[in-house]
Each structure stands twice: as C-alpha cells, then as structure tokens.
C-alpha cells in the first residue's frame, strides 16, 4: 500500500503546467508532493492512520463542496466551478496528508 501511495507524489510536477498555461486548475497537482512523506512507514500503521485521515478528508469534501455549491448557486456565476474544483481537489489531498502526519506523530509520541 505504501508504494502505491508514494507514487502519487510523482503527479506533483503536473503543477508546472500552471505556469505554462495559466490555468489555475493545474496548481492543484502541487498538493501531491506531500505523498513523498509516507514512504518510510510500515503497512499496519499506515492503514490505520490512512483510515483516520480519510475520515477527515470526507468531512472536508462534504462541507467545502456544499459551501462552494451554495456560493455558486447564489451568485449564478458558473465560472467559479474550476476554482471550486481546485479547492476541493487540492484541499482534500492536503487535509488527508496533514491528518495522516498528525495521527502518525501522535502514535510515535505515545509509543516512546
């Protein structure tokens, strides 16, 4: 599992397309760079902490998605959809990895 997740970090160079095209949606791929931090973990602790981290990510997607849709619906401007998608995409990855690092840090602190 850790190898499959670690390889997601190699999607981060796609964020350089933002500078070429100017499309803000490509900037969301920069969030994949944090997946390089999970390479050295063992699989059992990784699975437990990923489960906790994805719970937080799910809640983020539900609330941020609802707020984005309400905002787009009230302003009647659909040009905000790419920014909302970037917010949900990159935010969910960042929330997941930061939550994972937090739970991993808590577990290491308790075991020492």
mmCIF file of N, CA and C in Angstrom:
data_model
loop_
_atom_site.group_PDB
_atom_site.id
_atom_site.type_symbol
_atom_site.label_atom_id
_atom_site.label_comp_id
_atom_site.label_asym_id
_atom_site.label_seq_id
_atom_site.Cartn_x
_atom_site.Cartn_y
_atom_site.Cartn_z
ATOM 1 N N UNK A 1 0.816 -1.194 0.000
ATOM 2 C CA UNK A 1 0.000 0.000 0.000
ATOM 3 C C UNK A 1 0.860 1.258 0.000
ATOM 4 N N UNK A 2 1.960 1.227 0.761
ATOM 5 C CA UNK A 2 2.762 2.448 0.830
ATOM 6 C C UNK A 2 3.404 2.781 -0.507
ATOM 7 N N UNK A 3 3.762 1.753 -1.276
ATOM 8 C CA UNK A 3 4.355 2.037 -2.581
ATOM 9 C C UNK A 3 3.345 2.682 -3.517
ATOM 10 N N UNK A 4 2.117 2.213 -3.484
ATOM 11 C CA UNK A 4 1.088 2.794 -4.352
ATOM 12 C C UNK A 4 0.817 4.240 -3.974
ATOM 13 N N UNK A 5 0.766 4.535 -2.689
ATOM 14 C CA UNK A 5 0.525 5.913 -2.261
ATOM 15 C C UNK A 5 1.735 6.792 -2.510
ATOM 16 N N UNK A 6 2.931 6.243 -2.354
ATOM 17 C CA UNK A 6 4.145 7.025 -2.544
ATOM 18 C C UNK A 6 4.269 7.492 -3.986
ATOM 19 N N UNK A 7 3.856 6.635 -4.931
ATOM 20 C CA UNK A 7 3.953 7.000 -6.340
ATOM 21 C C UNK A 7 3.038 8.156 -6.724
ATOM 22 N N UNK A 8 2.025 8.437 -5.921
ATOM 23 C CA UNK A 8 1.170 9.590 -6.197
ATOM 24 C C UNK A 8 1.942 10.904 -6.126
ATOM 25 N N UNK A 9 3.046 10.912 -5.417
ATOM 26 C CA UNK A 9 3.877 12.108 -5.348
ATOM 27 C C UNK A 9 4.438 12.522 -6.693
ATOM 28 N N UNK A 10 4.569 11.557 -7.595
ATOM 29 C CA UNK A 10 5.107 11.877 -8.918
ATOM 30 C C UNK A 10 4.112 12.622 -9.810
ATOM 31 N N UNK A 11 2.890 12.818 -9.339
ATOM 32 C CA UNK A 11 1.928 13.644 -10.075
ATOM 33 C C UNK A 11 2.156 15.139 -9.816
ATOM 34 N N UNK A 12 2.949 15.464 -8.816
ATOM 35 C CA UNK A 12 3.157 16.872 -8.462
ATOM 36 C C UNK A 12 3.815 17.700 -9.569
ATOM 37 N N UNK A 13 4.701 17.170 -10.425
ATOM 38 C CA UNK A 13 5.244 18.015 -11.494
ATOM 39 C C UNK A 13 4.194 18.523 -12.495
ATOM 40 N N UNK A 14 3.015 17.923 -12.507
ATOM 41 C CA UNK A 14 1.955 18.430 -13.380
ATOM 42 C C UNK A 14 1.542 19.844 -12.994
ATOM 43 N N UNK A 15 1.851 20.262 -11.775
ATOM 44 C CA UNK A 15 1.500 21.624 -11.352
ATOM 45 C C UNK A 15 2.308 22.671 -12.115
ATOM 46 N N UNK A 16 3.417 22.276 -12.720
ATOM 47 C CA UNK A 16 4.203 23.222 -13.513
ATOM 48 C C UNK A 16 3.462 23.676 -14.770
ATOM 49 N N UNK A 17 2.441 22.929 -15.171
ATOM 50 C CA UNK A 17 1.628 23.345 -16.312
ATOM 51 C C UNK A 17 0.862 24.635 -16.021
ATOM 52 N N UNK A 18 0.697 24.963 -14.756
ATOM 53 C CA UNK A 18 0.044 26.229 -14.398
ATOM 54 C C UNK A 18 0.844 27.404 -14.955
ATOM 55 N N UNK A 19 2.162 27.332 -14.869
ATOM 56 C CA UNK A 19 2.993 28.432 -15.339
ATOM 57 C C UNK A 19 3.016 28.521 -16.869
ATOM 58 N N UNK A 20 2.781 27.405 -17.528
ATOM 59 C CA UNK A 20 2.764 27.391 -18.983
ATOM 60 C C UNK A 20 1.420 27.875 -19.517
ATOM 61 N N UNK A 21 0.333 27.339 -18.945
ATOM 62 C CA UNK A 21 -0.996 27.645 -19.472
ATOM 63 C C UNK A 21 -1.698 28.774 -18.731
ATOM 64 N N UNK A 22 -1.342 28.997 -17.476
ATOM 65 C CA UNK A 22 -2.036 29.999 -16.669
ATOM 66 C C UNK A 22 -3.342 29.499 -16.091
ATOM 67 N N UNK A 23 -3.678 28.226 -16.302
ATOM 68 C CA UNK A 23 -4.913 27.639 -15.790
ATOM 69 C C UNK A 23 -4.711 27.252 -14.334
ATOM 70 N N UNK A 24 -5.500 27.824 -13.442
ATOM 71 C CA UNK A 24 -5.343 27.604 -12.003
ATOM 72 C C UNK A 24 -5.623 26.160 -11.602
ATOM 73 N N UNK A 25 -6.362 25.426 -12.409
ATOM 74 C CA UNK A 25 -6.689 24.043 -12.069
ATOM 75 C C UNK A 25 -5.441 23.173 -11.989
ATOM 76 N N UNK A 26 -4.407 23.480 -12.760
ATOM 77 C CA UNK A 26 -3.176 22.691 -12.702
ATOM 78 C C UNK A 26 -2.405 22.908 -11.406
ATOM 79 N N UNK A 27 -2.632 24.008 -10.712
ATOM 80 C CA UNK A 27 -1.935 24.270 -9.459
ATOM 81 C C UNK A 27 -2.322 23.271 -8.380
ATOM 82 N N UNK A 28 -3.470 22.655 -8.507
ATOM 83 C CA UNK A 28 -3.909 21.669 -7.523
ATOM 84 C C UNK A 28 -3.021 20.443 -7.463
ATOM 85 N N UNK A 29 -2.319 20.139 -8.536
ATOM 86 C CA UNK A 29 -1.436 18.973 -8.533
ATOM 87 C C UNK A 29 -0.235 19.155 -7.604
ATOM 88 N N UNK A 30 0.051 20.370 -7.187
ATOM 89 C CA UNK A 30 1.155 20.595 -6.248
ATOM 90 C C UNK A 30 0.888 19.933 -4.907
ATOM 91 N N UNK A 31 -0.358 19.666 -4.610
ATOM 92 C CA UNK A 31 -0.704 19.023 -3.339
ATOM 93 C C UNK A 31 -0.198 17.586 -3.264
ATOM 94 N N UNK A 32 0.098 16.968 -4.383
ATOM 95 C CA UNK A 32 0.583 15.593 -4.374
ATOM 96 C C UNK A 32 2.005 15.460 -3.842
ATOM 97 N N UNK A 33 2.725 16.549 -3.710
ATOM 98 C CA UNK A 33 4.115 16.476 -3.262
ATOM 99 C C UNK A 33 4.223 15.921 -1.836
ATOM 100 N N UNK A 34 3.202 16.095 -1.034
ATOM 101 C CA UNK A 34 3.268 15.621 0.350
ATOM 102 C C UNK A 34 3.175 14.104 0.458
ATOM 103 N N UNK A 35 2.799 13.419 -0.617
ATOM 104 C CA UNK A 35 2.752 11.964 -0.577
ATOM 105 C C UNK A 35 4.140 11.336 -0.498
ATOM 106 N N UNK A 36 5.177 12.095 -0.769
ATOM 107 C CA UNK A 36 6.535 11.557 -0.623
ATOM 108 C C UNK A 36 6.895 11.314 0.837
ATOM 109 N N UNK A 37 6.159 11.874 1.775
ATOM 110 C CA UNK A 37 6.486 11.742 3.196
ATOM 111 C C UNK A 37 6.102 10.396 3.783
ATOM 112 N N UNK A 38 5.266 9.617 3.118
ATOM 113 C CA UNK A 38 4.778 8.370 3.711
ATOM 114 C C UNK A 38 5.574 7.141 3.268
ATOM 115 N N UNK A 39 6.676 7.332 2.588
ATOM 116 C CA UNK A 39 7.400 6.187 2.059
ATOM 117 C C UNK A 39 8.003 5.307 3.152
ATOM 118 N N UNK A 40 8.469 5.874 4.237
ATOM 119 C CA UNK A 40 9.180 5.097 5.240
ATOM 120 C C UNK A 40 8.327 4.419 6.288
ATOM 121 N N UNK A 41 7.027 4.430 6.173
ATOM 122 C CA UNK A 41 6.155 3.864 7.201
ATOM 123 C C UNK A 41 5.887 2.388 6.956
ATOM 124 N N UNK A 42 5.547 1.663 8.059
ATOM 125 C CA UNK A 42 5.158 0.267 7.884
ATOM 126 C C UNK A 42 3.687 0.191 7.495
ATOM 127 N N UNK A 43 3.275 -0.920 6.927
ATOM 128 C CA UNK A 43 1.947 -1.021 6.331
ATOM 129 C C UNK A 43 0.815 -1.032 7.357
ATOM 130 N N UNK A 44 1.005 -1.632 8.538
ATOM 131 C CA UNK A 44 -0.083 -1.709 9.514
ATOM 132 C C UNK A 44 -0.423 -0.333 10.074
ATOM 133 N N UNK A 45 0.583 0.399 10.451
ATOM 134 C CA UNK A 45 0.331 1.739 10.979
ATOM 135 C C UNK A 45 -0.168 2.658 9.876
ATOM 136 N N UNK A 46 0.323 2.466 8.679
ATOM 137 C CA UNK A 46 -0.121 3.260 7.548
ATOM 138 C C UNK A 46 -1.613 3.067 7.292
ATOM 139 N N UNK A 47 -2.095 1.841 7.305
ATOM 140 C CA UNK A 47 -3.506 1.587 7.052
ATOM 141 C C UNK A 47 -4.392 2.172 8.137
ATOM 142 N N UNK A 48 -3.979 2.070 9.388
ATOM 143 C CA UNK A 48 -4.785 2.623 10.483
ATOM 144 C C UNK A 48 -4.854 4.140 10.396
ATOM 145 N N UNK A 49 -3.725 4.772 10.141
ATOM 146 C CA UNK A 49 -3.709 6.232 10.085
ATOM 147 C C UNK A 49 -4.349 6.778 8.812
ATOM 148 N N UNK A 50 -4.251 6.056 7.707
ATOM 149 C CA UNK A 50 -4.917 6.483 6.482
ATOM 150 C C UNK A 50 -6.430 6.419 6.663
ATOM 151 N N UNK A 51 -6.912 5.427 7.377
ATOM 152 C CA UNK A 51 -8.343 5.343 7.661
ATOM 153 C C UNK A 51 -8.841 6.544 8.445
ATOM 154 N N UNK A 52 -8.085 6.963 9.436
ATOM 155 C CA UNK A 52 -8.464 8.149 10.215
ATOM 156 C C UNK A 52 -8.364 9.418 9.377
ATOM 157 N N UNK A 53 -7.332 9.500 8.568
ATOM 158 C CA UNK A 53 -7.130 10.705 7.759
ATOM 159 C C UNK A 53 -8.194 10.842 6.674
ATOM 160 N N UNK A 54 -8.620 9.743 6.091
ATOM 161 C CA UNK A 54 -9.640 9.836 5.055
ATOM 162 C C UNK A 54 -10.997 10.213 5.633
ATOM 163 N N UNK A 55 -11.227 9.911 6.889
ATOM 164 C CA UNK A 55 -12.456 10.364 7.543
ATOM 165 C C UNK A 55 -12.496 11.883 7.573
ATOM 166 N N UNK A 56 -11.378 12.499 7.946
ATOM 167 C CA UNK A 56 -11.311 13.958 7.975
ATOM 168 C C UNK A 56 -11.462 14.549 6.579
ATOM 169 N N UNK A 57 -10.881 13.893 5.593
ATOM 170 C CA UNK A 57 -10.980 14.365 4.219
ATOM 171 C C UNK A 57 -12.411 14.287 3.712
ATOM 172 N N UNK A 58 -13.108 13.233 4.058
ATOM 173 C CA UNK A 58 -14.503 13.101 3.652
ATOM 174 C C UNK A 58 -15.341 14.244 4.224
ATOM 175 N N UNK A 59 -15.143 14.560 5.478
ATOM 176 C CA UNK A 59 -15.881 15.672 6.079
ATOM 177 C C UNK A 59 -15.540 16.999 5.409
ATOM 178 N N UNK A 60 -14.273 17.187 5.076
ATOM 179 C CA UNK A 60 -13.875 18.411 4.370
ATOM 180 C C UNK A 60 -14.577 18.521 3.023
ATOM 181 N N UNK A 61 -14.605 17.431 2.270
ATOM 182 C CA UNK A 61 -15.227 17.459 0.949
ATOM 183 C C UNK A 61 -16.719 17.751 1.053
ATOM 184 N N UNK A 62 -17.376 17.150 2.030
ATOM 185 C CA UNK A 62 -18.809 17.375 2.192
ATOM 186 C C UNK A 62 -19.086 18.845 2.507
ATOM 187 N N UNK A 63 -18.383 19.403 3.495
ATOM 188 C CA UNK A 63 -18.664 20.784 3.901
ATOM 189 C C UNK A 63 -18.176 21.806 2.874
ATOM 190 N N UNK A 64 -16.962 21.645 2.367
ATOM 191 C CA UNK A 64 -16.442 22.600 1.385
ATOM 192 C C UNK A 64 -17.212 22.508 0.069
ATOM 193 N N UNK A 65 -17.619 21.309 -0.313
ATOM 194 C CA UNK A 65 -18.411 21.157 -1.530
ATOM 195 C C UNK A 65 -19.776 21.803 -1.400
ATOM 196 N N UNK A 66 -20.396 21.627 -0.246
ATOM 197 C CA UNK A 66 -21.705 22.248 -0.031
ATOM 198 C C UNK A 66 -21.600 23.771 -0.030
ATOM 199 N N UNK A 67 -20.590 24.291 0.625
ATOM 200 C CA UNK A 67 -20.402 25.746 0.669
ATOM 201 C C UNK A 67 -20.113 26.292 -0.730
ATOM 202 N N UNK A 68 -19.285 25.570 -1.488
ATOM 203 C CA UNK A 68 -18.973 26.007 -2.862
ATOM 204 C C UNK A 68 -20.215 26.011 -3.741
ATOM 205 N N UNK A 69 -21.014 24.958 -3.644
ATOM 206 C CA UNK A 69 -22.229 24.895 -4.456
ATOM 207 C C UNK A 69 -23.241 25.967 -4.058
ATOM 208 N N UNK A 70 -23.354 26.235 -2.772
ATOM 209 C CA UNK A 70 -24.255 27.296 -2.317
ATOM 210 C C UNK A 70 -23.786 28.642 -2.843
ATOM 211 N N UNK A 71 -22.480 28.886 -2.783
ATOM 212 C CA UNK A 71 -21.947 30.161 -3.271
ATOM 213 C C UNK A 71 -22.167 30.321 -4.772
ATOM 214 N N UNK A 72 -21.876 29.268 -5.532
ATOM 215 C CA UNK A 72 -22.064 29.328 -6.982
ATOM 216 C C UNK A 72 -23.543 29.475 -7.325
ATOM 217 N N UNK A 73 -24.381 28.820 -6.566
ATOM 218 C CA UNK A 73 -25.817 28.912 -6.817
ATOM 219 C C UNK A 73 -26.375 30.296 -6.511
ATOM 220 N N UNK A 74 -25.879 30.931 -5.455
ATOM 221 C CA UNK A 74 -26.398 32.254 -5.101
ATOM 222 C C UNK A 74 -25.858 33.347 -6.010
ATOM 223 N N UNK A 75 -24.629 33.207 -6.478
ATOM 224 C CA UNK A 75 -24.068 34.232 -7.364
ATOM 225 C C UNK A 75 -24.461 34.014 -8.823
ATOM 226 N N UNK A 76 -24.953 32.821 -9.155
ATOM 227 C CA UNK A 76 -25.352 32.479 -10.528
ATOM 228 C C UNK A 76 -24.206 32.633 -11.528
ATOM 229 N N UNK A 77 -22.990 32.425 -11.059
ATOM 230 C CA UNK A 77 -21.815 32.552 -11.920
ATOM 231 C C UNK A 77 -21.091 31.211 -11.955
ATOM 232 N N UNK A 78 -21.231 30.485 -13.063
ATOM 233 C CA UNK A 78 -20.639 29.153 -13.139
ATOM 234 C C UNK A 78 -19.138 29.185 -13.446
ATOM 235 N N UNK A 79 -18.593 30.369 -13.605
ATOM 236 C CA UNK A 79 -17.152 30.449 -13.860
ATOM 237 C C UNK A 79 -16.333 30.123 -12.618
ATOM 238 N N UNK A 80 -16.984 29.980 -11.471
ATOM 239 C CA UNK A 80 -16.284 29.623 -10.241
ATOM 240 C C UNK A 80 -16.089 28.115 -10.091
ATOM 241 N N UNK A 81 -16.657 27.315 -10.971
ATOM 242 C CA UNK A 81 -16.505 25.872 -10.865
ATOM 243 C C UNK A 81 -15.055 25.397 -10.928
ATOM 244 N N UNK A 82 -14.195 25.915 -11.807
ATOM 245 C CA UNK A 82 -12.794 25.452 -11.782
ATOM 246 C C UNK A 82 -12.089 25.766 -10.464
ATOM 247 N N UNK A 83 -12.346 26.930 -9.898
ATOM 248 C CA UNK A 83 -11.724 27.267 -8.610
ATOM 249 C C UNK A 83 -12.276 26.379 -7.494
ATOM 250 N N UNK A 84 -13.579 26.095 -7.549
ATOM 251 C CA UNK A 84 -14.172 25.219 -6.535
ATOM 252 C C UNK A 84 -13.611 23.806 -6.646
ATOM 253 N N UNK A 85 -13.433 23.331 -7.874
ATOM 254 C CA UNK A 85 -12.860 22.005 -8.060
ATOM 255 C C UNK A 85 -11.417 21.960 -7.553
ATOM 256 N N UNK A 86 -10.658 23.007 -7.847
ATOM 257 C CA UNK A 86 -9.282 23.068 -7.349
ATOM 258 C C UNK A 86 -9.255 23.110 -5.829
ATOM 259 N N UNK A 87 -10.165 23.856 -5.240
ATOM 260 C CA UNK A 87 -10.253 23.928 -3.777
ATOM 261 C C UNK A 87 -10.564 22.560 -3.182
ATOM 262 N N UNK A 88 -11.498 21.855 -3.766
ATOM 263 C CA UNK A 88 -11.855 20.533 -3.253
ATOM 264 C C UNK A 88 -10.750 19.513 -3.501
ATOM 265 N N UNK A 89 -10.166 19.538 -4.682
ATOM 266 C CA UNK A 89 -9.153 18.559 -5.057
ATOM 267 C C UNK A 89 -7.878 18.717 -4.219
ATOM 268 N N UNK A 90 -7.298 19.902 -4.266
ATOM 269 C CA UNK A 90 -6.045 20.102 -3.537
ATOM 270 C C UNK A 90 -6.277 20.132 -2.036
ATOM 271 N N UNK A 91 -7.384 20.700 -1.614
ATOM 272 C CA UNK A 91 -7.677 20.739 -0.175
ATOM 273 C C UNK A 91 -7.858 19.359 0.418
ATOM 274 N N UNK A 92 -8.520 18.470 -0.315
ATOM 275 C CA UNK A 92 -8.722 17.126 0.217
ATOM 276 C C UNK A 92 -7.403 16.366 0.342
ATOM 277 N N UNK A 93 -6.522 16.552 -0.615
ATOM 278 C CA UNK A 93 -5.226 15.881 -0.537
ATOM 279 C C UNK A 93 -4.409 16.442 0.626
ATOM 280 N N UNK A 94 -4.407 17.753 0.768
ATOM 281 C CA UNK A 94 -3.640 18.370 1.848
ATOM 282 C C UNK A 94 -4.209 17.979 3.205
ATOM 283 N N UNK A 95 -5.528 17.999 3.354
ATOM 284 C CA UNK A 95 -6.158 17.605 4.617
ATOM 285 C C UNK A 95 -5.834 16.156 4.941
ATOM 286 N N UNK A 96 -5.884 15.291 3.943
ATOM 287 C CA UNK A 96 -5.606 13.876 4.176
ATOM 288 C C UNK A 96 -4.174 13.661 4.648
ATOM 289 N N UNK A 97 -3.230 14.276 3.980
ATOM 290 C CA UNK A 97 -1.828 14.047 4.342
ATOM 291 C C UNK A 97 -1.482 14.721 5.675
ATOM 292 N N UNK A 98 -1.979 15.920 5.900
ATOM 293 C CA UNK A 98 -1.708 16.575 7.187
ATOM 294 C C UNK A 98 -2.353 15.819 8.337
ATOM 295 N N UNK A 99 -3.558 15.287 8.127
ATOM 296 C CA UNK A 99 -4.190 14.462 9.162
ATOM 297 C C UNK A 99 -3.387 13.197 9.405
ATOM 298 N N UNK A 100 -2.913 12.590 8.312
ATOM 299 C CA UNK A 100 -2.090 11.396 8.466
ATOM 300 C C UNK A 100 -0.824 11.700 9.265
ATOM 301 N N UNK A 101 -0.162 12.797 8.929
ATOM 302 C CA UNK A 101 1.050 13.155 9.663
ATOM 303 C C UNK A 101 0.753 13.443 11.132
ATOM 304 N N UNK A 102 -0.387 14.061 11.413
ATOM 305 C CA UNK A 102 -0.774 14.331 12.798
ATOM 306 C C UNK A 102 -0.993 13.030 13.559
ATOM 307 N N UNK A 103 -1.765 12.101 12.983
ATOM 308 C CA UNK A 103 -2.023 10.828 13.661
ATOM 309 C C UNK A 103 -0.749 10.010 13.794
ATOM 310 N N UNK A 104 0.125 10.071 12.823
ATOM 311 C CA UNK A 104 1.397 9.367 12.899
ATOM 312 C C UNK A 104 2.271 9.959 14.002
ATOM 313 N N UNK A 105 2.299 11.277 14.101
ATOM 314 C CA UNK A 105 3.069 11.944 15.146
ATOM 315 C C UNK A 105 2.509 11.591 16.520
ATOM 316 N N UNK A 106 1.187 11.575 16.660
ATOM 317 C CA UNK A 106 0.563 11.235 17.945
ATOM 318 C C UNK A 106 0.924 9.793 18.344
ATOM 319 N N UNK A 107 0.904 8.890 17.393
ATOM 320 C CA UNK A 107 1.216 7.493 17.678
ATOM 321 C C UNK A 107 2.683 7.314 18.063
ATOM 322 N N UNK A 108 3.574 8.023 17.393
ATOM 323 C CA UNK A 108 5.002 7.934 17.725
ATOM 324 C C UNK A 108 5.267 8.524 19.108
ATOM 325 N N UNK A 109 4.566 9.597 19.445
ATOM 326 C CA UNK A 109 4.762 10.235 20.753
ATOM 327 C C UNK A 109 4.278 9.336 21.879
ATOM 328 N N UNK A 110 3.192 8.609 21.641
ATOM 329 C CA UNK A 110 2.639 7.724 22.671
ATOM 330 C C UNK A 110 3.520 6.507 22.861
ATOM 331 N N UNK A 111 4.072 5.964 21.786
ATOM 332 C CA UNK A 111 4.868 4.734 21.893
ATOM 333 C C UNK A 111 6.257 4.985 22.467
ATOM 334 N N UNK A 112 6.711 6.218 22.481
ATOM 335 C CA UNK A 112 8.060 6.465 23.012
ATOM 336 C C UNK A 112 8.058 6.648 24.488
#
